[in-house]
Coordinates of C-alpha atoms in Angstrom, one line a residue:
M1 CA 17.5 -2.4 -29.5
R2 CA 14.5 -4.1 -28.6
L3 CA 13.5 -7.4 -26.9
Q4 CA 10.7 -9.3 -28.0
F5 CA 8.5 -12.1 -25.9
N6 CA 5.2 -13.6 -26.9
D7 CA 3.6 -10.8 -29.0
Y8 CA 5.1 -8.0 -26.6
V9 CA 8.3 -5.7 -27.5
L10 CA 10.4 -4.5 -24.7
D11 CA 11.9 -0.9 -26.5
L12 CA 14.8 -0.1 -24.2
D13 CA 15.6 3.0 -26.2
R14 CA 12.3 4.5 -25.6
G15 CA 11.8 2.9 -22.2
S16 CA 8.4 1.4 -23.2
L17 CA 6.4 -1.7 -23.7
L18 CA 4.9 -2.2 -26.7
L19 CA 1.8 -4.5 -28.0
G20 CA 0.8 -4.3 -31.5
G21 CA 2.6 -1.2 -32.2
N22 CA 0.7 0.4 -29.0
E23 CA 2.3 1.6 -25.8
V24 CA 1.3 -0.4 -23.0
A25 CA 1.6 2.5 -20.0
L26 CA 4.0 1.1 -17.1
R27 CA 5.6 3.3 -14.4
P28 CA 9.3 3.8 -14.7
K29 CA 10.1 1.3 -11.8
T30 CA 7.7 -1.0 -13.1
F31 CA 9.2 -1.0 -16.5
A32 CA 12.4 -1.5 -14.8
V33 CA 11.2 -4.7 -13.1
L34 CA 9.9 -6.0 -16.7
R35 CA 13.4 -5.3 -17.9
Y36 CA 15.3 -7.2 -15.4
F37 CA 12.9 -10.1 -16.0
V38 CA 13.2 -10.1 -19.6
E39 CA 17.1 -10.1 -19.2
N40 CA 17.0 -12.9 -17.0
S41 CA 14.3 -14.9 -18.6
N42 CA 13.5 -18.6 -17.3
R43 CA 15.9 -17.9 -14.3
L44 CA 14.9 -17.7 -10.6
V45 CA 15.2 -14.2 -9.8
S46 CA 15.1 -13.4 -5.9
K47 CA 13.5 -10.4 -4.4
D48 CA 16.9 -9.3 -3.5
D49 CA 18.0 -9.3 -7.2
L50 CA 15.3 -6.9 -8.0
F51 CA 15.8 -4.7 -5.2
A52 CA 19.3 -4.4 -6.0
A53 CA 18.7 -3.7 -9.7
V54 CA 15.6 -1.5 -9.3
W55 CA 16.1 0.2 -6.1
P56 CA 19.6 0.4 -5.5
N57 CA 20.8 1.8 -1.8
L58 CA 17.0 2.4 -0.9
A59 CA 15.3 0.7 2.0
I60 CA 12.3 -0.3 0.3
T61 CA 9.5 -2.8 1.6
D62 CA 8.2 -6.0 0.2
D63 CA 5.3 -4.0 -0.5
V64 CA 6.4 -2.0 -3.1
L65 CA 7.9 -4.8 -5.3
V66 CA 4.5 -6.7 -4.7
Q67 CA 2.9 -3.5 -6.1
S68 CA 5.1 -3.4 -9.1
I69 CA 4.6 -6.9 -9.8
G70 CA 0.9 -6.6 -9.8
E71 CA 0.8 -3.8 -12.0
L72 CA 3.1 -5.6 -14.2
R73 CA 0.7 -8.6 -14.3
R74 CA -2.3 -6.3 -14.9
A75 CA -0.4 -4.6 -17.9
L76 CA 0.4 -7.8 -19.4
G77 CA -3.3 -8.9 -19.0
E78 CA -4.1 -12.7 -19.7
D79 CA -0.8 -13.4 -19.9
G80 CA 0.7 -11.6 -16.8
T81 CA 0.1 -14.8 -14.4
R82 CA 1.5 -17.1 -17.0
L83 CA 4.6 -15.0 -17.7
I84 CA 5.4 -14.1 -14.2
K85 CA 5.4 -16.9 -11.8
T86 CA 6.1 -16.7 -8.0
I87 CA 8.2 -19.5 -6.7
P88 CA 7.2 -19.6 -3.1
R89 CA 9.6 -18.3 -0.8
R90 CA 12.2 -17.9 -3.4
G91 CA 11.2 -15.2 -5.5
Y92 CA 9.9 -15.2 -9.2
R93 CA 10.7 -16.6 -12.8
F94 CA 9.7 -14.8 -16.1
E95 CA 8.7 -17.9 -18.6
S96 CA 8.9 -17.0 -22.0
E97 CA 11.5 -17.0 -24.8
V98 CA 13.2 -14.0 -25.8
S99 CA 14.5 -12.5 -29.1
A100 CA 16.9 -9.3 -29.5
V101 CA 15.7 -6.9 -32.2
E102 CA 17.6 -3.8 -33.3
S103 CA 15.4 -0.5 -32.7
N104 CA 16.2 0.1 -36.6
G105 CA 15.2 -3.6 -37.8
Q106 CA 18.8 -4.7 -38.1
S107 CA 19.5 -7.8 -36.0
S108 CA 21.8 -7.8 -33.2
A109 CA 24.0 -10.2 -35.1
D110 CA 24.6 -7.9 -37.8
A111 CA 22.3 -10.1 -40.0
G112 CA 25.1 -12.8 -40.2
P113 CA 24.3 -16.7 -40.2
A114 CA 22.0 -16.5 -37.1
S115 CA 19.8 -14.1 -38.4
S116 CA 16.2 -14.9 -39.7
A117 CA 15.4 -14.6 -43.5
S118 CA 13.7 -11.0 -43.0
G119 CA 16.6 -10.0 -41.0
D120 CA 14.5 -8.6 -38.3
I121 CA 14.6 -11.1 -35.1
V122 CA 17.5 -13.3 -33.9
Q123 CA 16.5 -16.0 -31.8
S124 CA 18.5 -16.2 -28.8
P125 CA 20.0 -19.8 -28.1
R126 CA 19.2 -19.4 -24.5
P127 CA 18.6 -16.8 -21.8
A128 CA 22.2 -16.1 -20.8
F129 CA 22.7 -14.8 -24.5
I130 CA 20.4 -12.1 -23.9
R131 CA 21.8 -11.1 -20.5
R132 CA 25.4 -11.1 -21.8
A133 CA 24.4 -9.1 -25.1
V134 CA 21.8 -6.8 -23.5
V135 CA 23.8 -5.9 -20.5
A136 CA 27.0 -5.4 -22.8
A137 CA 25.4 -3.5 -25.4
F138 CA 23.5 -1.2 -23.4
L139 CA 25.6 -0.3 -20.0
A140 CA 26.6 3.0 -21.7
L141 CA 23.1 3.5 -23.1
A142 CA 21.7 3.2 -19.4
V143 CA 24.4 5.7 -18.3
L144 CA 23.3 8.0 -20.9
L145 CA 19.4 7.6 -20.0
A146 CA 20.2 8.2 -16.4
V147 CA 22.1 11.2 -17.2
G148 CA 19.4 12.5 -19.5
A149 CA 16.7 12.0 -16.9
L150 CA 18.7 14.0 -14.2
W151 CA 19.6 16.8 -16.7
S152 CA 15.7 17.4 -17.7
G153 CA 14.7 16.9 -14.2
L154 CA 17.0 20.0 -13.5
G155 CA 15.8 21.9 -16.3
S156 CA 12.1 21.4 -16.2
R157 CA 8.9 21.7 -13.9
S158 CA 7.4 18.4 -14.3
P159 CA 10.2 16.4 -16.2
I160 CA 9.0 12.9 -14.7
K161 CA 5.8 11.6 -15.7
T162 CA 4.0 10.5 -12.4
G163 CA 1.2 8.1 -11.7
D164 CA -1.2 10.4 -10.3
I165 CA -4.3 8.8 -9.4
G166 CA -7.3 9.7 -11.7
A167 CA -6.9 13.2 -12.6
K168 CA -5.6 14.7 -9.0
P169 CA -2.0 15.4 -8.6
A170 CA -0.5 13.1 -5.9
I171 CA 2.0 14.7 -3.1
A172 CA 4.0 13.1 -0.6
V173 CA 4.6 14.7 2.7
L174 CA 7.9 13.5 3.7
P175 CA 8.7 12.9 7.6
L176 CA 9.9 16.0 9.0
V177 CA 13.5 16.2 10.3
N178 CA 14.9 16.5 13.9
P179 CA 18.3 18.5 13.7
G180 CA 21.2 16.4 14.7
D181 CA 21.5 18.7 17.8
D182 CA 17.7 18.9 18.9
A183 CA 16.2 17.3 21.8
T184 CA 12.8 17.2 20.0
P185 CA 11.5 13.6 20.4
D186 CA 10.6 11.6 17.4
Y187 CA 7.1 10.9 18.1
F188 CA 6.4 14.8 18.3
A189 CA 8.2 15.2 14.8
D190 CA 6.5 11.8 13.3
G191 CA 3.2 13.0 14.9
L192 CA 3.3 16.5 13.4
T193 CA 4.1 15.2 9.8
Q194 CA 0.9 12.6 10.3
D195 CA -1.2 15.3 11.2
I196 CA 0.0 17.6 8.2
I197 CA -0.8 14.7 6.2
S198 CA -4.2 14.4 7.4
A199 CA -4.9 18.1 6.9
V200 CA -3.6 18.1 3.5
G201 CA -5.7 15.0 2.6
R202 CA -8.6 17.0 3.5
F203 CA -8.3 18.8 0.3
S204 CA -10.4 16.7 -2.5
S205 CA -8.1 18.1 -5.4
L206 CA -5.3 16.4 -4.2
T207 CA -4.4 12.6 -3.4
V208 CA -2.1 12.6 -0.4
M209 CA 0.3 9.7 0.4
S210 CA 0.0 7.7 3.8
W211 CA 2.6 8.0 6.5
N212 CA 3.2 4.4 5.8
A213 CA 4.2 5.3 2.1
V214 CA 6.7 7.9 3.4
L215 CA 7.9 6.3 6.6
P216 CA 11.1 4.7 4.6
Y217 CA 12.4 7.9 3.5
K218 CA 12.8 9.1 7.3
G219 CA 16.1 10.3 8.3
K220 CA 17.3 10.0 4.6
P221 CA 18.6 12.7 2.3
A222 CA 15.7 13.4 0.0
N223 CA 16.0 12.9 -3.5
P224 CA 13.0 14.4 -5.3
V225 CA 13.9 12.8 -8.5
E226 CA 13.9 9.0 -6.9
I227 CA 11.3 9.5 -4.5
A228 CA 9.0 10.9 -7.5
R229 CA 9.6 7.7 -9.2
N230 CA 9.2 5.4 -6.3
L231 CA 5.9 7.1 -5.1
A232 CA 4.8 8.0 -8.3
V233 CA 3.8 11.7 -7.1
R234 CA 4.1 15.1 -8.6
Y235 CA 4.9 17.1 -5.6
Q236 CA 6.9 16.4 -2.3
V237 CA 7.1 18.6 1.3
E238 CA 10.2 18.3 3.2
G239 CA 11.5 20.1 6.1
N240 CA 12.5 19.8 9.9
V241 CA 10.8 21.0 13.2
R242 CA 12.5 22.1 16.5
Q243 CA 10.9 22.4 19.9
T244 CA 12.7 24.9 22.2
G245 CA 10.8 25.3 25.4
D246 CA 7.4 26.6 24.6
R247 CA 7.9 27.6 21.0
V248 CA 8.1 25.3 17.9
R249 CA 9.8 26.2 15.0
V250 CA 9.0 24.6 11.4
N251 CA 11.3 25.2 8.1
A252 CA 9.2 23.5 5.2
Q253 CA 9.2 23.3 1.3
L254 CA 7.4 22.3 -1.6
V255 CA 9.2 20.8 -4.5
D256 CA 8.4 19.3 -7.8
T257 CA 9.6 16.1 -9.4
G258 CA 12.8 17.7 -10.5
G259 CA 13.9 19.2 -7.0
Q260 CA 12.5 22.6 -8.2
V261 CA 11.3 24.8 -5.1
L262 CA 7.7 25.7 -5.8
W263 CA 7.4 27.1 -2.1
S264 CA 9.1 27.5 1.0
A265 CA 8.6 29.1 4.4
S266 CA 9.6 29.3 8.0
F267 CA 7.2 29.3 11.1
D268 CA 7.8 30.2 14.6
E269 CA 4.8 29.7 16.8
A270 CA 3.9 29.1 20.4
L271 CA 3.6 25.5 21.4
A272 CA 0.0 26.5 22.4
D273 CA -0.6 27.6 18.8
L274 CA 0.4 24.1 17.3
F275 CA -3.1 23.4 15.6
V276 CA -2.9 27.0 13.9
L277 CA 0.7 26.1 12.6
Q278 CA -0.6 22.9 11.0
D279 CA -3.3 24.8 9.5
K280 CA -0.9 27.5 8.2
I281 CA 1.3 24.6 6.4
A282 CA -1.6 22.9 5.0
T283 CA -3.4 26.0 3.7
Q284 CA -0.2 27.4 2.3
I285 CA 0.6 24.2 0.4
A286 CA -2.9 24.3 -1.2
G287 CA -2.3 28.0 -1.9
A288 CA 1.3 27.3 -3.6
L289 CA -0.4 24.5 -5.8
A290 CA -3.4 26.9 -6.7
I291 CA -6.1 24.0 -5.8
R292 CA -9.6 24.6 -5.2
V293 CA -10.5 24.3 -1.5
S294 CA -14.1 24.6 -0.6
Q295 CA -15.3 26.3 2.8
A296 CA -16.0 23.0 4.4
E297 CA -12.7 21.8 3.7
Q298 CA -11.2 24.8 5.1
R299 CA -13.2 24.5 8.1
R300 CA -12.3 21.0 8.8
V301 CA -8.6 21.9 8.3
S302 CA -8.6 24.7 10.6
A303 CA -10.6 23.0 13.5
K304 CA -8.8 22.9 16.7
P305 CA -8.6 19.2 18.1
T306 CA -8.2 19.8 21.7
G307 CA -7.1 22.7 24.0
S308 CA -4.9 20.3 26.0
L309 CA -1.2 20.1 24.8
Q310 CA -0.4 17.1 27.2
A311 CA -3.7 15.3 25.9
Y312 CA -2.3 15.6 22.4
D313 CA 1.0 14.4 23.7
Y314 CA -0.7 11.4 24.8
V315 CA -2.4 10.9 21.6
L316 CA 1.0 11.2 19.6
R317 CA 2.7 8.6 21.9
A318 CA -0.1 6.2 21.3
R319 CA -0.4 6.4 17.8
P320 CA 2.4 4.2 16.4
A321 CA 0.5 1.3 18.1
V322 CA -2.7 1.7 16.2
L323 CA -0.7 2.2 13.1
R324 CA 1.8 -0.7 13.5
P325 CA 0.0 -2.7 16.2
T326 CA 1.3 -5.6 18.6
R327 CA -0.6 -7.1 21.5
A328 CA 1.7 -5.6 24.1
N329 CA 1.8 -1.8 22.4
T330 CA -2.0 -2.1 22.1
V331 CA -2.4 -2.3 25.9
E332 CA 0.2 0.6 26.8
A333 CA -1.8 2.6 23.9
R334 CA -4.9 2.0 25.5
E335 CA -3.8 3.6 28.9
L336 CA -2.1 6.5 27.3
L337 CA -5.5 7.5 25.5
R338 CA -7.4 7.2 28.8
R339 CA -5.2 9.7 30.2
A340 CA -5.5 12.1 27.3
I341 CA -9.4 11.6 27.8
A342 CA -9.2 12.5 31.5
L343 CA -7.2 15.7 30.8
D344 CA -9.8 16.5 27.9
P345 CA -13.1 14.8 27.9
S346 CA -14.0 16.5 24.6
Y347 CA -11.1 15.3 22.8
A348 CA -12.8 13.5 19.6
A349 CA -9.6 11.8 18.4
A350 CA -8.5 10.1 21.6
Y351 CA -12.0 8.5 21.8
S352 CA -11.7 7.4 18.1
A353 CA -8.1 6.2 18.7
L354 CA -9.1 4.3 22.1
G355 CA -12.1 2.5 20.2
E356 CA -9.5 1.2 17.3
T357 CA -7.6 -0.1 20.1
Y358 CA -10.5 -2.6 21.0
Y359 CA -11.4 -3.2 17.6
I360 CA -8.0 -4.0 16.8
A361 CA -7.8 -6.5 19.6
V362 CA -10.8 -8.3 18.3
T363 CA -9.9 -8.5 14.5
M364 CA -6.1 -10.1 15.8
G365 CA -7.8 -12.4 18.3
W366 CA -6.4 -10.8 21.3
A367 CA -9.6 -10.1 23.0
E368 CA -10.7 -12.5 25.8
Q369 CA -14.3 -11.1 25.6
P370 CA -14.5 -10.4 21.8
V371 CA -18.5 -9.0 22.3
D372 CA -17.5 -6.4 24.9
F373 CA -14.4 -5.3 23.1
L374 CA -16.4 -4.7 20.1
N375 CA -19.1 -2.9 22.1
R376 CA -16.5 -0.8 23.6
A377 CA -15.1 0.0 20.1
E378 CA -18.6 1.1 18.8
E379 CA -19.4 3.3 22.0
M380 CA -15.8 5.1 21.5
A381 CA -16.8 5.7 17.9
N382 CA -20.1 7.1 18.9
K383 CA -18.7 9.3 21.5
A384 CA -16.1 10.7 19.0
L385 CA -18.7 11.4 16.5
A386 CA -20.8 13.2 19.2
L387 CA -18.0 15.8 19.9
N388 CA -16.8 15.8 16.1
D389 CA -18.8 14.6 13.3
S390 CA -15.9 14.9 11.0
D391 CA -13.7 12.6 12.7
V392 CA -12.6 10.3 9.8
R393 CA -11.1 7.8 12.0
A394 CA -14.4 7.2 14.0
H395 CA -16.7 6.9 10.9
V396 CA -14.1 4.2 9.6
L397 CA -14.2 2.5 12.8
L398 CA -17.9 2.5 12.6
G399 CA -18.2 1.2 9.2
R400 CA -15.5 -1.7 10.0
I401 CA -17.7 -2.6 13.0
D402 CA -20.7 -2.7 10.8
I403 CA -19.0 -4.8 8.4
F404 CA -18.3 -7.2 11.0
H405 CA -21.8 -7.6 11.8
H406 CA -22.9 -7.9 8.1
R407 CA -24.5 -4.6 8.1
F408 CA -23.4 -3.5 4.8
E409 CA -25.4 -0.7 3.9
E410 CA -24.6 0.9 7.3
A411 CA -21.2 0.3 6.7
K412 CA -21.3 1.9 3.3
A413 CA -22.7 5.1 4.7
E414 CA -20.2 5.5 7.3
L415 CA -17.2 4.8 4.9
D416 CA -18.6 7.0 2.3
R417 CA -18.7 9.8 5.1
A418 CA -15.2 9.3 5.9
I419 CA -13.9 9.2 2.3
A420 CA -15.8 12.5 1.6
I421 CA -14.4 14.2 4.5
N422 CA -10.7 12.7 3.5
P423 CA -10.6 11.5 0.0
S424 CA -7.0 10.0 0.5
D425 CA -7.6 8.0 3.7
A426 CA -6.3 4.6 2.8
N427 CA -8.0 3.1 5.7
G428 CA -11.5 4.3 4.7
L429 CA -10.7 3.3 0.9
A430 CA -10.0 0.0 2.0
G431 CA -13.0 -0.4 4.0
R432 CA -15.0 0.2 1.2
G433 CA -13.1 -2.3 -0.8
N434 CA -14.2 -5.0 1.8
I435 CA -17.7 -4.2 1.6
L436 CA -17.6 -4.3 -2.5
M437 CA -15.9 -7.8 -2.0
W438 CA -18.4 -9.1 0.3
S439 CA -20.9 -7.7 -1.9
G440 CA -19.9 -9.5 -5.3
Q441 CA -18.5 -6.8 -6.9
T442 CA -15.1 -8.1 -6.9
D443 CA -13.6 -5.8 -9.9
A444 CA -14.5 -2.7 -8.1
A445 CA -13.1 -3.9 -5.0
I446 CA -9.6 -4.9 -6.4
E447 CA -9.5 -1.4 -7.8
I448 CA -10.2 0.7 -4.6
L449 CA -8.1 -2.0 -2.6
E450 CA -5.3 -1.4 -4.8
L451 CA -5.8 2.3 -4.7
A452 CA -5.5 2.1 -1.1
Q453 CA -2.3 -0.1 -1.1
R454 CA -1.1 2.5 -3.8
I455 CA -1.8 5.6 -1.0
D456 CA -0.8 3.2 1.9
P457 CA 1.7 0.5 1.0
E458 CA 1.3 -1.1 5.0
L459 CA -2.3 -2.4 4.1
N460 CA -3.6 -3.4 7.8
P461 CA -3.8 -7.7 7.8
I462 CA -7.5 -7.3 7.2
D463 CA -7.5 -5.1 4.1
R464 CA -4.9 -7.0 2.8
F465 CA -6.7 -10.5 3.5
A466 CA -9.5 -8.8 1.5
L467 CA -7.5 -8.2 -1.5
S468 CA -5.8 -11.5 -1.5
L469 CA -9.6 -13.1 -1.1
A470 CA -10.6 -10.6 -4.1
Y471 CA -7.7 -12.1 -6.2
Y472 CA -8.7 -15.6 -5.5
L473 CA -12.5 -14.7 -6.6
K474 CA -11.0 -13.7 -9.7
G475 CA -9.0 -16.8 -10.3
R476 CA -6.0 -14.8 -10.0
Y477 CA -4.2 -17.3 -7.4
D478 CA -0.5 -16.0 -8.1
A479 CA -1.7 -12.7 -6.9
A480 CA -3.6 -14.0 -4.0
I481 CA -1.0 -16.2 -2.8
E482 CA 1.6 -13.1 -2.9
Q483 CA -0.4 -11.1 -0.9
G484 CA -1.5 -13.7 1.5
E485 CA 2.1 -14.8 2.0
L486 CA 3.3 -11.3 2.6
N487 CA 0.6 -10.8 5.1
L488 CA 2.0 -13.6 7.1
R489 CA 5.4 -12.2 6.9
K490 CA 4.2 -8.9 8.6
T491 CA 1.7 -10.3 10.7
S492 CA 2.1 -14.1 11.8
G493 CA -1.0 -13.7 13.7
A494 CA -3.4 -13.3 10.4
N495 CA -4.5 -17.0 10.2
F496 CA -7.3 -15.8 8.0
S497 CA -4.8 -15.5 5.3
R498 CA -3.7 -19.0 5.6
I499 CA -7.2 -20.2 5.1
V500 CA -7.0 -18.3 1.6
L501 CA -3.7 -19.5 0.9
A502 CA -4.8 -23.2 1.6
A503 CA -7.7 -23.0 -1.1
A504 CA -5.2 -20.8 -3.8
Y505 CA -2.6 -23.5 -3.3
A506 CA -5.0 -26.0 -3.6
E507 CA -6.6 -24.7 -6.9
Q508 CA -2.9 -24.8 -8.4
N509 CA -2.4 -28.3 -7.3
R510 CA 0.3 -27.4 -4.8
T511 CA 0.1 -30.5 -2.8
E512 CA 3.1 -29.8 -0.3
D513 CA 2.0 -26.0 0.1
T514 CA -1.6 -26.9 0.9
A515 CA -0.8 -29.6 3.3
R516 CA 2.0 -27.3 5.1
V517 CA -0.7 -24.6 5.2
V518 CA -3.8 -26.7 6.3
T519 CA -1.8 -28.4 9.3
M520 CA -0.7 -25.0 10.5
I521 CA -4.2 -23.9 10.4
H522 CA -5.3 -26.9 12.6
R523 CA -2.5 -26.3 14.9
I524 CA -3.4 -22.7 15.6
D525 CA -7.1 -23.0 15.5
P526 CA -8.1 -26.5 16.2
A527 CA -11.9 -25.4 16.2
F528 CA -11.5 -23.7 12.7
D529 CA -14.9 -24.2 10.9
P530 CA -14.7 -24.3 7.3
K531 CA -18.6 -24.1 6.8
A532 CA -18.5 -20.7 8.8
F533 CA -15.7 -19.2 6.8
G534 CA -16.8 -16.7 4.2
T535 CA -20.4 -16.7 5.1
K536 CA -20.4 -12.9 4.9
F537 CA -20.7 -13.4 1.0
L538 CA -23.8 -12.1 -0.5
N539 CA -22.8 -13.8 -3.7
S540 CA -23.4 -17.6 -3.5
V541 CA -21.2 -18.1 -6.7
D542 CA -18.2 -16.5 -4.6
L543 CA -19.0 -18.4 -1.4
E544 CA -19.2 -21.7 -3.8
H545 CA -15.7 -20.7 -5.3
L546 CA -14.1 -20.4 -2.0
R547 CA -15.6 -23.6 -0.7
D548 CA -14.5 -25.4 -3.9
G549 CA -10.8 -24.6 -3.1
L550 CA -11.5 -25.5 0.6
R551 CA -12.7 -28.7 -0.5
K552 CA -9.7 -29.4 -2.6
A553 CA -7.7 -28.6 0.4
G554 CA -9.2 -31.3 2.3
F555 CA -11.4 -29.0 4.5
L556 CA -15.2 -29.8 4.3
A557 CA -14.3 -33.6 3.7
E558 CA -17.7 -34.7 4.2
E559 CA -19.0 -32.9 1.0
A560 CA -16.1 -33.6 -0.8
G561 CA -16.8 -37.3 -0.2
R562 CA -20.0 -36.7 -1.3
G563 CA -18.9 -35.4 -4.4
R564 CA -16.8 -38.0 -5.7

């Protein structure tokens, strides 16, 4: 059985999308989203509907759905935004007439009176018919396909076609589990996982998913087949950690997409040798995958960050604030990091993390003295690099500060260095995307920002804003609105996203939404100057495109008046 819409054919038997007889590549979950849309065409579909249908019984963030919708729109090319409409604060609607076609060419009506002259296509009188016919006809087939996928997963080494980035295999290091009766603090287990992710990420032959990407699986039984599909990874590392007195015990294993164990090991090290333990795990994973590891990469992985376990403990406690900042926890993290530095003045990672807290405060509008805070951030980053030139976060931080000051060449150099050290660092990749966007290379910016989002679904507010603005510049207003609204749901203080939303709403003639957002912008920031917004653009066409949207939204009123 096949479903046809526009020039596309959705082949349910093969699980593929066809255009002109050629297959359009889609990841399994993205195909499932499209199938649900097609089976419910011309009907409002909520996010909860999609989560229940495509990701049942899983805690999935909005980011995962947004990525699938974005991938789907790109796969459909120019038809993407026309076919898949975003209904603000309600969900989506797939706007197309759909026809049912049997795989063998026989119509689903058995060539009865409703069939066409050719007997190939039967026009559905209304979307509900397709939903009833498809669900009834293919319920058994869906079960068979699911059983078949599970069977093939158990019987072969790489049964699932995963979305490896470029030619590099992708791997997810899942959160290490605390045994139920263990007193090991969560932040210790999480921090150890994050450091293993960072260590493995330094191997340039792999793409490593970020902590934010694997966090939804914390505390849940690992289902390798489901995780492989959701994250589009070829390999997964899972295990547990137990800290007892001055000893650390870790059990870990590497599995493929079907759950077959490729490597497993148990480690029992003195707490004082914790960094040796991290090195052993990362190196043995690389060895099990038989990837090429350069001497420089091995040196970076083996480097011992600090000689003080108490200083390391303070950094682990501060890390959640850097990953998911609020005004309060950023202040607390700053104090913890100062304690770490007091214990070990040569601890580079503590300086770079401290610098990040100052930078975050500036970008989020929490700094009472932004210039001083930015200077402090730059000072901390330079101090970190003086101690360790391979500190990725310090290079990224300097690059971000350079972008803030419109020093794009200097920013590019810092971010390229960070990416060379850790090619899987989503923060560095996204920073590079920011530079490309402001420099007028919008297509390249979208590509690398989407790559960063693929590695880390929880993009920070600045990077999600950049992706939203890049979509706007390409005239992809639905995608721009989707990212902007998501940014505000996650970070209500991201007022800069409201400005892009105002322009995008105005370009789509959504008068009520435009007025609502403009009112909110004036309420939150009465001093907002639309003429100053976007002045980082090096491409005058991009700046004019943005200002055109702002004029339509009611900003730049004098210019709008002169243009009439």
